[in-house]
Amino acid sequence: MIRRRDFIRTSVACAGALVFARYSPSASAESSSAADSQIEVLLGEPLGIISPNIYGHFVENLSGVVYDGAWVGRNSKVPNVNGIRKELIDEMKKIKPPVVRFPGGCFADSYDWRDGVGPVDKRPRRTNFWDGGEITSAPNHHRYDPNQFGTNEFVQFCKLIGSQPYLAANVRSLPAEAFYRWVEYCNSPTGSTTLADLRAEAGYPDPFGVRYWGVGNEAWGCGGNFTPQEYATEFRRYTAWVPGYKQELSFVASGPNSFEWDWTRGFFEEIVRKGKGQLRSIFGWALHYYSWNLSRGRTQDWDQGKGDALKFDAIDWYELLREGDKMESLINGHWQVMGEIDSEHLVKLVIDEWGPWYHPGSGQTAENQLEQTPTLRDAVFSGMTLDIFNRHPDKVAMAASAQLINCLNSLYLAHEDKFCVTPVGHVFQMYSAHQGGHALRTIFSAPTVNYDRDGKPASFWGLKGSASLHDKELVLTVVNPHVSEARVTEIGVRGASIRSGTATTLTHSDIHAHNSFAGRNVVRPQTKDVEIKGKVLTCTIPPASVTKLSLTLA
Ligand code: AHR
């Protein structure tokens, strides 16, 4: 266990005022001699608008995510709004959730949406896709889907938290007609169709206005074991002439797993065999990337390569970040391959599953398959990932962390009446300030982290982050990945001066720190005013931390 006792550990310390019409960190006469790092935000180099949708979420009907996580039922003693966990609603409102993906994941390609509408007491019970992975003590409703949380309940959940629904259609086991009917159920005007009447009978006369539709999920695997060419053909068929009901429909095609460049190339080559115009039917290309291999290069085996969510050393910490940092080359790489055919880049990336994936056993609720307890490491990982998305606003249109609650990179953990916000949830709240801002190119220079990777030298960058401008407000987020060294950092804005600001930092003296039902506030952000004095804004960025600077510019 690594402890870092004798430093400014729990909050960033900043002092100074900064005006650099031409910021030049190394040459600045005002530079603090103690500074070892610099950040320069370039006001004159905008990268594009950060779509709020890159701060999206994923709720799959998988083990404890829906039942016991989001949904407690209308008659539950757990405080709820029409069956949805109230504490979850209250917390989610704080993070400005733009979009939520449902019902899967792999579950989507075994799901018939018709089972989840109509009178709740008449809905069928079905075997859940994830049944095979449930442990014997798992409750029945994990194994056999009671269909109490269907389209109506999901859309109400989205409304309560101020979010948009993103529904994933079943391509593997239902015909295209079922997809059209789902769109009709959700979007056809009041009184217009039998399905609109069915919706009204359930208490929802107004159309749901669902814009985002995933056309299958992981079509290369659980979504049908297609070749990219076969899937492209299916995609064309499923998306041809879907009635829109005056609601713009944005289709997301099932993209690659991690570095599968051939899936991207194969799909794009095939889709345009019917003409380049086909590209206009695709809003997003879904990339899935999980960071799971902590074997330090020893194996590529999915089970053996995974690490533990709670028990890890400093090397495992860096290895996870290194795995996660590959997201940037994935974005650039798939973008380049897409561009070989989609030269105008009409199709954007939708990274609708991302996060660390550890081996089982660290969850707060033992019966929940794929539940793990996120630590400070996962918060730093998540900050780093969101910064990557912010740096590519021209490419990434939407994203979803996998998953929202009780699964993998959870923002929240819940069981019965117990609930907590994880360090990852806190990062999402901090980073929500970036939504809709103009991303700015920002230069980070800091000493590299060097470590020993089982006898071989390895390294990782010393500081990185992202910046966005909202009128006169600058949001700058910074990750310090070093487990024990703070970075004394001079921060400059080329083309403006800083009038005032605050610094919010998430860190802890123990890199394993996490929140739990018994200790809900072990890891939580701290906010301080930035002290303006002198000419240089110098901040001490604590080790193992995520920091958000909210700065008012003059
Ligand atoms: O998020 C868990 C699973 O991971 C999803 O169902 C699937 O799409 C992916 O393989």
mmCIF file of C-alpha atoms in Angstrom, residues 27 102 112 266 393 465 471:
data_model
loop_
_atom_site.group_PDB
_atom_site.id
_atom_site.type_symbol
_atom_site.label_atom_id
_atom_site.label_comp_id
_atom_site.label_asym_id
_atom_site.label_seq_id
_atom_site.Cartn_x
_atom_site.Cartn_y
_atom_site.Cartn_z
ATOM 1 C CA ALA A 27 11.514 32.339 -20.496
ATOM 2 C CA PHE A 102 -30.196 1.078 -22.970
ATOM 3 C CA ASP A 112 -37.735 -8.010 -27.548
ATOM 4 C CA GLY A 266 -14.529 -3.788 -44.064
ATOM 5 C CA PRO A 393 -14.280 17.220 -30.425
ATOM 6 C CA GLY A 465 -5.615 17.283 -19.489
ATOM 7 C CA ASP A 471 -17.498 32.901 -22.844
#
